[in-house]
Tab-separated table of C-alpha atoms and ligand atoms in Angstrom:
chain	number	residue	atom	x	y	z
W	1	UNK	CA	4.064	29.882	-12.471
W	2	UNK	CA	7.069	28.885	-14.831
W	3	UNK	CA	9.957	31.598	-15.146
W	4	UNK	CA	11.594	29.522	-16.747
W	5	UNK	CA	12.994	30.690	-20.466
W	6	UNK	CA	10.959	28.941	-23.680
W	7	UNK	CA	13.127	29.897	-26.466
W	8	UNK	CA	17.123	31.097	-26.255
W	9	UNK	CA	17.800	33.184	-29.378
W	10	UNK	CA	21.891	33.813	-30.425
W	11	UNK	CA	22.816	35.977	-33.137
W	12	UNK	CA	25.094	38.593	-33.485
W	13	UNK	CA	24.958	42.291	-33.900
W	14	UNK	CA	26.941	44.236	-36.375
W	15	UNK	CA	26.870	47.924	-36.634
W	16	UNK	CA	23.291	48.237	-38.701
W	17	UNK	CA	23.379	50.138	-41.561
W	18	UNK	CA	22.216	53.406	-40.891
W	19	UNK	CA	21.311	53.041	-37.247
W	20	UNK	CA	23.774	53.635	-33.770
W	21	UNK	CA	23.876	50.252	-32.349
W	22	UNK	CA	27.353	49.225	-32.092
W	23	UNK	CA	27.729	46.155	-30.738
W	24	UNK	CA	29.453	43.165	-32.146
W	25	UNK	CA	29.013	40.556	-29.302
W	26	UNK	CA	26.851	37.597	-29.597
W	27	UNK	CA	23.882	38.011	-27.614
W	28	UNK	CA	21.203	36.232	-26.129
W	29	UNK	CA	17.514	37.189	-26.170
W	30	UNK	CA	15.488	34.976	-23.783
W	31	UNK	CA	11.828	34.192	-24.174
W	32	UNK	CA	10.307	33.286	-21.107
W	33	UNK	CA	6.682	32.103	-20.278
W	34	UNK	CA	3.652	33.358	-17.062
W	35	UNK	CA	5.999	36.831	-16.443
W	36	UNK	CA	3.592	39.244	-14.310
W	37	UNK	CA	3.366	42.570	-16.362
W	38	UNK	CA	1.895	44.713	-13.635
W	39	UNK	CA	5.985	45.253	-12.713
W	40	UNK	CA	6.232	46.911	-16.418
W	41	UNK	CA	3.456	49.080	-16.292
W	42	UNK	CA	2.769	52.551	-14.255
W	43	UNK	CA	-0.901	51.651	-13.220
W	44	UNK	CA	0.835	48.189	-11.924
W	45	UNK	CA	-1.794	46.632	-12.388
W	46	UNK	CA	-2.549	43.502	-14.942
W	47	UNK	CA	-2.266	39.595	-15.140
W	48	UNK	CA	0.551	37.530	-16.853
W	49	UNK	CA	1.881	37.484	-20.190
W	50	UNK	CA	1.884	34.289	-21.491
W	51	UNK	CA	5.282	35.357	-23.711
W	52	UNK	CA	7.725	37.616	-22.518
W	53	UNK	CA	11.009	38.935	-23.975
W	54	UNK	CA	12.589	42.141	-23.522
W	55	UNK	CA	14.054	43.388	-27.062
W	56	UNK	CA	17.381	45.462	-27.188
W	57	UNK	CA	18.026	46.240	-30.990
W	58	UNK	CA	16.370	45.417	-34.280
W	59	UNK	CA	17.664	41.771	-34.596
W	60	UNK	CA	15.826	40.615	-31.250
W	61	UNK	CA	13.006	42.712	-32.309
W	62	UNK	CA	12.823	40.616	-35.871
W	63	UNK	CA	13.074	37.149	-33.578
W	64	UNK	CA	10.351	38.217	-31.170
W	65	UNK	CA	7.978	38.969	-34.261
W	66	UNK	CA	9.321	35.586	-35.708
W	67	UNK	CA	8.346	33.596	-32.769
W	68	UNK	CA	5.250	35.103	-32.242
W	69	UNK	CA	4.024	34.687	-36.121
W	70	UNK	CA	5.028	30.946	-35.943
W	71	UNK	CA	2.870	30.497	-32.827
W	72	UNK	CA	0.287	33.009	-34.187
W	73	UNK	CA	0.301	35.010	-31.232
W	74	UNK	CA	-0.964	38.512	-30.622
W	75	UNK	CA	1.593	40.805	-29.916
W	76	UNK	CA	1.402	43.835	-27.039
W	77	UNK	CA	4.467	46.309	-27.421
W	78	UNK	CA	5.481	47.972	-24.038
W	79	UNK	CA	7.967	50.894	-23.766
W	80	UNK	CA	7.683	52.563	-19.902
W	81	UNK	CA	4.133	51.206	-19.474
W	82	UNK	CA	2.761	54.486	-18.603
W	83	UNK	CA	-0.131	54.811	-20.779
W	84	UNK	CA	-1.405	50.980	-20.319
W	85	UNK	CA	-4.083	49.188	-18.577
W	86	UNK	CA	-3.317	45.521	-18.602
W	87	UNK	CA	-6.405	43.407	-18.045
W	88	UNK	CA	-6.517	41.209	-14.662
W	89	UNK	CA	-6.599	37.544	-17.058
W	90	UNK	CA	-3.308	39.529	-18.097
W	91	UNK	CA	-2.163	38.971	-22.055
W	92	UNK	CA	-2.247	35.606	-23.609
W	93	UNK	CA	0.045	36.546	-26.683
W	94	UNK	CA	3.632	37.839	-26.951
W	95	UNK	CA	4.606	41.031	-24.835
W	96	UNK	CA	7.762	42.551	-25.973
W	97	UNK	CA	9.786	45.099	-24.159
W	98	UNK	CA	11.104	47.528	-26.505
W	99	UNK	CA	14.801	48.271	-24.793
W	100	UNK	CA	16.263	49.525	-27.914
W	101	UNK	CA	18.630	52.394	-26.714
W	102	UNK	CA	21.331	54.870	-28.786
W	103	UNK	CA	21.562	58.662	-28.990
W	104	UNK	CA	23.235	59.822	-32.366
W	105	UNK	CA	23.415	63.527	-32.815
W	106	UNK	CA	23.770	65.363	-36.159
W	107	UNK	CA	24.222	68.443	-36.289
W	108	UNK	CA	23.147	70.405	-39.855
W	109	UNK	CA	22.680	73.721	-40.970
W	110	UNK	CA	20.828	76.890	-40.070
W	111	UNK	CA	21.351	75.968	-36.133
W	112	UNK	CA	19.335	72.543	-36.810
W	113	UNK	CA	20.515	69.369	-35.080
W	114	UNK	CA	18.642	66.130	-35.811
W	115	UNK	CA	19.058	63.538	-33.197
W	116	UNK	CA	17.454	59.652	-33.415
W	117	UNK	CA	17.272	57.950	-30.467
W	118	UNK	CA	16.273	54.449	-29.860
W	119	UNK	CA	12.684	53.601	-29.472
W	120	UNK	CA	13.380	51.881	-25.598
W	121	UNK	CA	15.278	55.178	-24.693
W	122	UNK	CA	13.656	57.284	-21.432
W	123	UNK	CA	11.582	60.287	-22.523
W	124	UNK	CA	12.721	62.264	-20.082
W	125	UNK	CA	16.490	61.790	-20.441
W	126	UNK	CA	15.859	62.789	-23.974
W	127	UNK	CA	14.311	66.135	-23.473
W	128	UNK	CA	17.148	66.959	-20.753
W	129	UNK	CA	20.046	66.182	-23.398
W	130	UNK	CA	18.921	68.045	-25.304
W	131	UNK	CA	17.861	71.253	-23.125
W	132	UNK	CA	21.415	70.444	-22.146
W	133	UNK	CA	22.877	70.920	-25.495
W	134	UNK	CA	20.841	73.989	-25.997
W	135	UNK	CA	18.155	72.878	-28.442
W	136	UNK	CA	14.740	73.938	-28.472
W	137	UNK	CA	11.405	71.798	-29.022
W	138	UNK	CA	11.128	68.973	-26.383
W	139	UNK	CA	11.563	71.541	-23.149
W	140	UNK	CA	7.822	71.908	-22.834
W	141	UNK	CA	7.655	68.062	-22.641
W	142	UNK	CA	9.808	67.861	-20.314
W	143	UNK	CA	8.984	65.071	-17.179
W	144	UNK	CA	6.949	63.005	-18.858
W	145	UNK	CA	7.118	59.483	-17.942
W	146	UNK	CA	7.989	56.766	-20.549
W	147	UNK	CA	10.065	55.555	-23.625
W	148	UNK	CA	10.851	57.509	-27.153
W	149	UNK	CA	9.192	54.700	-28.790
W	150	UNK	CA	5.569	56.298	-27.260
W	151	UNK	CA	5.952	59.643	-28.299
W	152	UNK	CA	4.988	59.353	-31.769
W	153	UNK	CA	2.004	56.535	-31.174
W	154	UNK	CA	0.259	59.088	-28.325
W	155	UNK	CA	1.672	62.222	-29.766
W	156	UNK	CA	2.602	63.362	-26.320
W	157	UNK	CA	2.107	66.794	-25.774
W	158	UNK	CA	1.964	69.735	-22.943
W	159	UNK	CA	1.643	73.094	-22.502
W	160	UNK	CA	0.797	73.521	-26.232
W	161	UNK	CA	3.805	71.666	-28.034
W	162	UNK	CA	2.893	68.537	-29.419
W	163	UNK	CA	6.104	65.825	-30.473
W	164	UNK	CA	4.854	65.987	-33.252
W	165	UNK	CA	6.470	69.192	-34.528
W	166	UNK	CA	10.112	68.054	-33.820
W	167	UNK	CA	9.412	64.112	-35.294
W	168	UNK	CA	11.002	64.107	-38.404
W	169	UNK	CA	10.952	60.542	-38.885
W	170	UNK	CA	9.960	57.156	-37.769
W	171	UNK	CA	11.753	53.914	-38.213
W	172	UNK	CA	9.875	50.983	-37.625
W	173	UNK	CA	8.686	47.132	-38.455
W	174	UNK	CA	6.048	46.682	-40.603
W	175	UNK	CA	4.224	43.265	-39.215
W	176	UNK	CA	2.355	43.388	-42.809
W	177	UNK	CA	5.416	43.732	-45.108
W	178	UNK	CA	7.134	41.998	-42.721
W	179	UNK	CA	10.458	44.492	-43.370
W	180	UNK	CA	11.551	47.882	-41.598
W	181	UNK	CA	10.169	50.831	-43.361
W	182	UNK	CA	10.884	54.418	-42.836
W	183	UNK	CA	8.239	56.919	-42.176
W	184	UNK	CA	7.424	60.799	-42.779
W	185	UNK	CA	6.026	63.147	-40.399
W	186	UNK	CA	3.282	62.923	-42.654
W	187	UNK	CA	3.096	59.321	-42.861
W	188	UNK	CA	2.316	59.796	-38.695
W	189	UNK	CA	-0.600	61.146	-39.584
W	190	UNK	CA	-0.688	63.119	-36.213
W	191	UNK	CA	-3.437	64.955	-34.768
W	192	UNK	CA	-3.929	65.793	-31.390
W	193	UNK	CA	-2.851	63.047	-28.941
W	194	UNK	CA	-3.348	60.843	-32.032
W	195	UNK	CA	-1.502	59.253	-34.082
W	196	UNK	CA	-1.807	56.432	-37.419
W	197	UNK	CA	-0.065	54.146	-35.068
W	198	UNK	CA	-3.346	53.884	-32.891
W	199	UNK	CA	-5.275	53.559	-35.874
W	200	UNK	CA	-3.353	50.874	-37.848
W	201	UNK	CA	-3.203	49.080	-34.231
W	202	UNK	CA	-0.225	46.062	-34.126
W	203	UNK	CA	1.475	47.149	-37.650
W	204	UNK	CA	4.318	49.196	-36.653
W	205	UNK	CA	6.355	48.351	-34.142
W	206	UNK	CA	8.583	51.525	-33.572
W	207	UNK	CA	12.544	50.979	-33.292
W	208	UNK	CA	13.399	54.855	-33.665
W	209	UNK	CA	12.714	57.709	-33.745
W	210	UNK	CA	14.075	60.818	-35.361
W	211	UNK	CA	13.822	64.537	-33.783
W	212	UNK	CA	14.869	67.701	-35.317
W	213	UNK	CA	15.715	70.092	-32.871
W	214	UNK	CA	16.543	73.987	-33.117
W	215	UNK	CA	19.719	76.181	-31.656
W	216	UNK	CA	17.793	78.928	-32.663
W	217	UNK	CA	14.162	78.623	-31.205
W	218	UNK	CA	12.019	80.409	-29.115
W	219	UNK	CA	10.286	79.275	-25.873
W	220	UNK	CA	6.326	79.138	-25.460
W	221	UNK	CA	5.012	79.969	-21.992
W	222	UNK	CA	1.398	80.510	-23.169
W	223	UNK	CA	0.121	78.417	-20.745
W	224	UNK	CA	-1.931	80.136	-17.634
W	225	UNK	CA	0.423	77.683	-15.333
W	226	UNK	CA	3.599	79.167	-17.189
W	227	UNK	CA	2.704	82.545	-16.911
W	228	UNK	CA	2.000	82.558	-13.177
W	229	UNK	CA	5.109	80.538	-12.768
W	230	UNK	CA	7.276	83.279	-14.548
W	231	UNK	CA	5.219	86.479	-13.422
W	232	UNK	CA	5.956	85.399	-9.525
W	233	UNK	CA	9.432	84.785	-10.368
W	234	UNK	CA	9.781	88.258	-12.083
W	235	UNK	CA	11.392	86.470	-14.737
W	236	UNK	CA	10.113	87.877	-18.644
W	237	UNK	CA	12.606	86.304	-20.732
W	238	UNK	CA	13.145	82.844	-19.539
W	239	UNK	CA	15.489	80.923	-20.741
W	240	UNK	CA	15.186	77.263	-22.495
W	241	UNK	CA	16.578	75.938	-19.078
W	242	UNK	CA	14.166	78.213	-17.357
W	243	UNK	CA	11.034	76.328	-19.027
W	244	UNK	CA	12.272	73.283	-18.527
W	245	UNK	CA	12.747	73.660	-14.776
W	246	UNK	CA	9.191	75.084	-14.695
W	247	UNK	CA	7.444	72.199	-16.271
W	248	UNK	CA	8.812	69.868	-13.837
W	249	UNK	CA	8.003	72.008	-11.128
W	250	UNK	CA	4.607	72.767	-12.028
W	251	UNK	CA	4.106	69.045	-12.990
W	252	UNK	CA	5.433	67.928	-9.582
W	253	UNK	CA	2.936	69.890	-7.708
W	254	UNK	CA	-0.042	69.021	-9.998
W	255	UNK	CA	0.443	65.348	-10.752
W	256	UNK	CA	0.671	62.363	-8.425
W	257	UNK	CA	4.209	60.910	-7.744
W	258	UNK	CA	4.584	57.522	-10.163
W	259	UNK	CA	6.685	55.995	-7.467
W	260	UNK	CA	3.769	55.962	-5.077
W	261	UNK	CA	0.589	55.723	-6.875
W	262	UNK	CA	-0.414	53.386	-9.763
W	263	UNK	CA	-0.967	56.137	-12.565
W	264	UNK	CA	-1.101	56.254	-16.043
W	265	UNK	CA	-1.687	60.332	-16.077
W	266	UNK	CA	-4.211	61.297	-17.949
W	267	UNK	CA	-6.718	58.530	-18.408
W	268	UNK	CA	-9.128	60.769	-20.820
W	269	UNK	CA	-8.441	62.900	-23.997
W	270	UNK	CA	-9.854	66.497	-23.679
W	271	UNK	CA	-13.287	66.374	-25.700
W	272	UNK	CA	-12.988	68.465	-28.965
W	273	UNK	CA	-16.531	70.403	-30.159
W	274	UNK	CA	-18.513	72.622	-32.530
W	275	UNK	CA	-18.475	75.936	-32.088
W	276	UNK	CA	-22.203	75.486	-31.936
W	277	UNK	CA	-21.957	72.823	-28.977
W	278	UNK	CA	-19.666	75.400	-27.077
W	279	UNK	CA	-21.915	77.824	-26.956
W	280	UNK	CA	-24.993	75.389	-25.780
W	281	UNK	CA	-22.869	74.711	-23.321
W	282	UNK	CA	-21.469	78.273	-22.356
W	283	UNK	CA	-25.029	79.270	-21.442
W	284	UNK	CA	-25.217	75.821	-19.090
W	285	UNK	CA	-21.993	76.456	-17.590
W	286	UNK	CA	-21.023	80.543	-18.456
W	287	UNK	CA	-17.518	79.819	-16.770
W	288	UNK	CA	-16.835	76.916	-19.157
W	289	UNK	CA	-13.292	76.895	-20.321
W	290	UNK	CA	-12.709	76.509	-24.191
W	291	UNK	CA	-9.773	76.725	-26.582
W	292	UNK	CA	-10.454	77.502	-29.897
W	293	UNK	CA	-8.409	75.223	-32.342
W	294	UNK	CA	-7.571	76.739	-35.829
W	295	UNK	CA	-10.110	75.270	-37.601
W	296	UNK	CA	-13.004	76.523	-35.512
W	297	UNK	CA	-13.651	73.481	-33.151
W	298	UNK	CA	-12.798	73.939	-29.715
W	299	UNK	CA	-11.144	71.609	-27.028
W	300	UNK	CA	-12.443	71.847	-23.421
W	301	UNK	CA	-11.250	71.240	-20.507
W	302	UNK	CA	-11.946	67.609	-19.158
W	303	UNK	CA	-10.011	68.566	-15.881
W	304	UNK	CA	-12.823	71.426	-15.259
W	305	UNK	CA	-15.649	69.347	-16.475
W	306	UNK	CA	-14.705	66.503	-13.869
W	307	UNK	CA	-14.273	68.956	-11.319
W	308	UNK	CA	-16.567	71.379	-11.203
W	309	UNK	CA	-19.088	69.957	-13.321
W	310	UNK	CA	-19.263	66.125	-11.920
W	311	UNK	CA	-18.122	66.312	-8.841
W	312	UNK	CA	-15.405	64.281	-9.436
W	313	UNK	CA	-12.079	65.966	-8.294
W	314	UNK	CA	-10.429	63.410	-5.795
W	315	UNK	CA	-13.423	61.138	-6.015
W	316	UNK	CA	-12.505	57.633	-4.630
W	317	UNK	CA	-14.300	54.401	-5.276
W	318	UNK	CA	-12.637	50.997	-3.642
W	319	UNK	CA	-9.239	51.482	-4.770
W	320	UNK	CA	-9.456	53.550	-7.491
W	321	UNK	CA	-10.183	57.320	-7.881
W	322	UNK	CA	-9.263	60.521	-9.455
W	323	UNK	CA	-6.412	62.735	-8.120
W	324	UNK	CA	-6.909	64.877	-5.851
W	325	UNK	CA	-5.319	67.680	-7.251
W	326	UNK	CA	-6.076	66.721	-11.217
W	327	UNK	CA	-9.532	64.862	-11.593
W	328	UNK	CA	-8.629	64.017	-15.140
W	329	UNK	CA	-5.958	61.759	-13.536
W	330	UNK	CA	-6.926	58.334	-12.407
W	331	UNK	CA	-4.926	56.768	-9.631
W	332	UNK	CA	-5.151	52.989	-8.052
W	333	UNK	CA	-4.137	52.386	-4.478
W	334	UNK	CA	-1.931	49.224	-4.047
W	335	UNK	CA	-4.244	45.868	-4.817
W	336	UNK	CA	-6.622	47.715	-7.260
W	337	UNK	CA	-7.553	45.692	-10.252
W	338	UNK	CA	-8.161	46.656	-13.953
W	339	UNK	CA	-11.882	45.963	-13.876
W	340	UNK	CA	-12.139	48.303	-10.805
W	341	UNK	CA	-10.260	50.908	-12.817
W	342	UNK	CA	-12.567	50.477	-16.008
W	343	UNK	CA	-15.855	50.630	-13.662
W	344	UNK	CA	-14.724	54.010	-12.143
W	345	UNK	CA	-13.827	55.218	-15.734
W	346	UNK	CA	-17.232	54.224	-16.906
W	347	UNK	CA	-19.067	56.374	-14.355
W	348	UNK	CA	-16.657	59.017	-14.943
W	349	UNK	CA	-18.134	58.755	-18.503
W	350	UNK	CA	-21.213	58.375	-17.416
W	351	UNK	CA	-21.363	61.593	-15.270
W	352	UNK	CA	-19.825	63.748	-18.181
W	353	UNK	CA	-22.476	62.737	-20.710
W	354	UNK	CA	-25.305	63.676	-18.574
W	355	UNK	CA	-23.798	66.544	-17.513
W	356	UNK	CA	-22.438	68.169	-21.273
W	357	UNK	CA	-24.253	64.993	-23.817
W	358	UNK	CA	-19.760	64.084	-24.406
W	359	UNK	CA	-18.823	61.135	-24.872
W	360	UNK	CA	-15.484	60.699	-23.792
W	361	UNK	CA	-13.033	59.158	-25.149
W	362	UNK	CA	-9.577	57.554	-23.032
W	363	UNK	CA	-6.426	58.144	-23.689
W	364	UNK	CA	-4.910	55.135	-21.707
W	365	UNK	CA	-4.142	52.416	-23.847
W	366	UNK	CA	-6.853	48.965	-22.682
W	367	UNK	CA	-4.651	45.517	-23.368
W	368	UNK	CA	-6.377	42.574	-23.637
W	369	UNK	CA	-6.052	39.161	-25.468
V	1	NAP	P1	-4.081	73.027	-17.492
V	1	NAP	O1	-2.899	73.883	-17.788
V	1	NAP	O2	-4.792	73.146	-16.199
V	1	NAP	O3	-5.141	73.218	-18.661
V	1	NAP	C1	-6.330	72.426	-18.716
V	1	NAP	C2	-6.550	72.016	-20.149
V	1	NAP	O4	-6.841	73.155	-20.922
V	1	NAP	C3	-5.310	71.382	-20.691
V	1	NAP	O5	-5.525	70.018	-20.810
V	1	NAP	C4	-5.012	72.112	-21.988
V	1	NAP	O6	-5.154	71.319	-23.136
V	1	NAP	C5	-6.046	73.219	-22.080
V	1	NAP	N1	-5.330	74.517	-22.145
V	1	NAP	C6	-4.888	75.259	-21.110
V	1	NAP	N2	-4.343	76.404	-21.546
V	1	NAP	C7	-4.426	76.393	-22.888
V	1	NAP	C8	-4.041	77.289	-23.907
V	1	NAP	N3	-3.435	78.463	-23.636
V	1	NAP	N4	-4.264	76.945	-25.196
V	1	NAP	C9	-4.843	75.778	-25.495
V	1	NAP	N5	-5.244	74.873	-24.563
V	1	NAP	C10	-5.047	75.173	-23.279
V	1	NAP	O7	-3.672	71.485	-17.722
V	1	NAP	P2	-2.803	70.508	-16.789
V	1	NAP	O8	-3.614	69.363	-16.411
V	1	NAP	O9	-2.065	71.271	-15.727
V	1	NAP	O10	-1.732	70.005	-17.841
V	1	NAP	C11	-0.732	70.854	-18.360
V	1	NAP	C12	-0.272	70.294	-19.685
V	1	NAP	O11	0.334	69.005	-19.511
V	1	NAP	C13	-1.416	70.101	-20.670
V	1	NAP	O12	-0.968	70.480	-21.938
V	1	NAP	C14	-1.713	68.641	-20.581
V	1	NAP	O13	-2.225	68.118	-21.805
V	1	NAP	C15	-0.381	68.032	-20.248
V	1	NAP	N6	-0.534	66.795	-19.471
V	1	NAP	C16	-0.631	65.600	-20.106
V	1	NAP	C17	-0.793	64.429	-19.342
V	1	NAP	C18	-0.934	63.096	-19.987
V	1	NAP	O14	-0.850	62.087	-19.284
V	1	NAP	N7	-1.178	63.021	-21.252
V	1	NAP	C19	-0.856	64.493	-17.965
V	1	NAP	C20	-0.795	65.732	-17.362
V	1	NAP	C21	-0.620	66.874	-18.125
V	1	NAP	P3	-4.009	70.371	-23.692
V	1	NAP	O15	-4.133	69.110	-22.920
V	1	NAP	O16	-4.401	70.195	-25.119
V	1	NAP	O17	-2.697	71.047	-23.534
């Protein structure tokens, strides 16, 4: 396995017009050859890259796609690697760590502050800035593991607030028009867990990302976990902090620790129906749960389903199974390979279609070239 470097790139950063990276030292991106990716991903699982770098502003990013044109090589974009499954023959194109970090707060008017952050920053010390600084819209999502970059392609969302209502804009590179571009919330096109970046797979890779936030907003705790939390506390009104503290707390009991299992959350979207199908299946399964969406569809639970439905709640096969205490999270014991992870989500599948007729779709995203 060669670790050595293939390509040394020099150039030097100025402050970039418009963006917070301040740094006027020359640097040195290294591209290196064979580097294991399992290390860079949650599941940690996966073969080699055959290109490696690890990008930490826009100039590096701009060399990376450069080098990878010129050798026309597919490219595989990794922030925290927690919604990837890397295939066992690994990647044989360019992988390229997106380490882009800055913070630059703006505050406007009406109580709105507007922060971009840089697409390699850490979700999670995100949302706690800014619960910190006493702004309201990412406290819901708070604990979730991964980079800023992410949040816009997966639309990350929990206990009913999608990113989505707090991205204001996107700043990426446009592998087509080969330039940075600048895009609208609309231009996301956003639905749920969804995004135009998953559709227009490889264009856009994401630098930042900018978030308008609110001094003046009010919490949601619709949630049936939220609730409970709050009623046993006795606590009515909580606070912004309050929610915050409660989402990781909840999420800590329900979901597996990343640091011990190989993880990538939820592997599975929840399946969206008809009205029409709901019912069908309301008179299988009368204790069905099913949230009605505004336009009429309704999402189900895939957690239920799994559990109660297929059996499937802490179901282990080899090395690979669902969590015990979430079945619509797959988890991989040390030594468990991709293909053993894609078999078990195939009978997963398999078992929810003849149970309910859904086909299923995943949420993780499969990388293979
Ligand atoms: P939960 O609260 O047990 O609820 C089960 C499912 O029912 C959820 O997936 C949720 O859909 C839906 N749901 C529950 N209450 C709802 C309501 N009042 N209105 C509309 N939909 C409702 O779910 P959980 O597993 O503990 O997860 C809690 C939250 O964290 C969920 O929002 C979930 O999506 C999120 N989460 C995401 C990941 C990930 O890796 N992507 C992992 C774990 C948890 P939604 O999923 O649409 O919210």
């Amino acid at each position: 396995m060669e670790l050595t470097p293939v390509a040394v790139i020099r150039h030097n950063v100025g402050p970039i017009d418009g963006l917070f990276l301040f740094d006027t030292l020359a640097l040195i991106m290294l591209i290196q050859k064979n580097i294991p990716i399992a290390q860079y991903t949650t599941f940690k699982i996966g073969g080699p890259a055959r290109y490696f770098c690890a990008v930490k502003n826009e100039d590096d990013l701009l060399e990376a796609v450069k080098f990878s044109k010129e050798k026309k090589l597919p490219i595989l974009v990794i922030g925290g690697g927690s919604n990837l499954l890397v295939a066992d023959s690994g990647f044989n194109g360019m992988v390229i760590r997106n380490e882009i970090k800055g913070k630059d707060w703006k505050e406007g008017n009406d109580g709105i502050v507007t922060v971009t952050a840089g697409a390699g920053e850490d979700w999670e010390g995100l949302v706690k800035e800014s619960v910190d600084r006493g702004l309201y819209g990412l406290e819901g999502l708070s604990s979730i593991p991964g980079t800023v970059g992410a949040s816009p392609v997966q639309n990350i969302g929990a206990y009913g607030v999608d990113v989505s209502h707090a991205i204001k804009s996107v700043r990426a590179f446009d592998t087509t028009a080969l330039g940075f571009v600048s895009l609208s919330n609309e231009d996301c096109g956003f639905t749920y867990r969804d995004s135009m970046f998953k559709h227009e797979k490889g264009r856009y890779i994401i630098s930042a990302v900018t978030y308008e936030l609110s001094k003046n907003g009010k919490v949601s705790v619709e949630y049936k976990d939220l609730k409970d939390y709050f009623a046993k506390k006795g606590n009515s009104q909580p606070t912004l902090k309050d929610v915050r503290e409660a989402v990781i707390e909840i999420r800590k009991n329900k979901l597996p620790d990343w640091t011990d299992w190989g993880t990538a959350g939820s592997f599975f979207k929840n399946p969206v129906v008809s009205a029409q199908k709901f019912t069908e299946l309301k008179k299988l399964y009368p204790e069905l749960p099913g949230f009605t969406e505004q336009d009429g569809h309704v999402k189900l639970s895939l957690g239920w389903i799994l559990d109660k439905l297929c059996n499937a709640k802490g179901l282990t096969i080899g090395n690979v199974g669902t969590y015990e205490k979430q079945a619509l999270v797959v988890v991989a014991k040390p030594g468990a390979t991709a293909q053993e992870v894609l078999d078990f989500s195939n009978e997963l599948m398999r078992r929810v279609k003849d149970k309910t007729g859904i086909e299923i779709e995943g949420e993780v995203e499969w990388a293979v070239a």
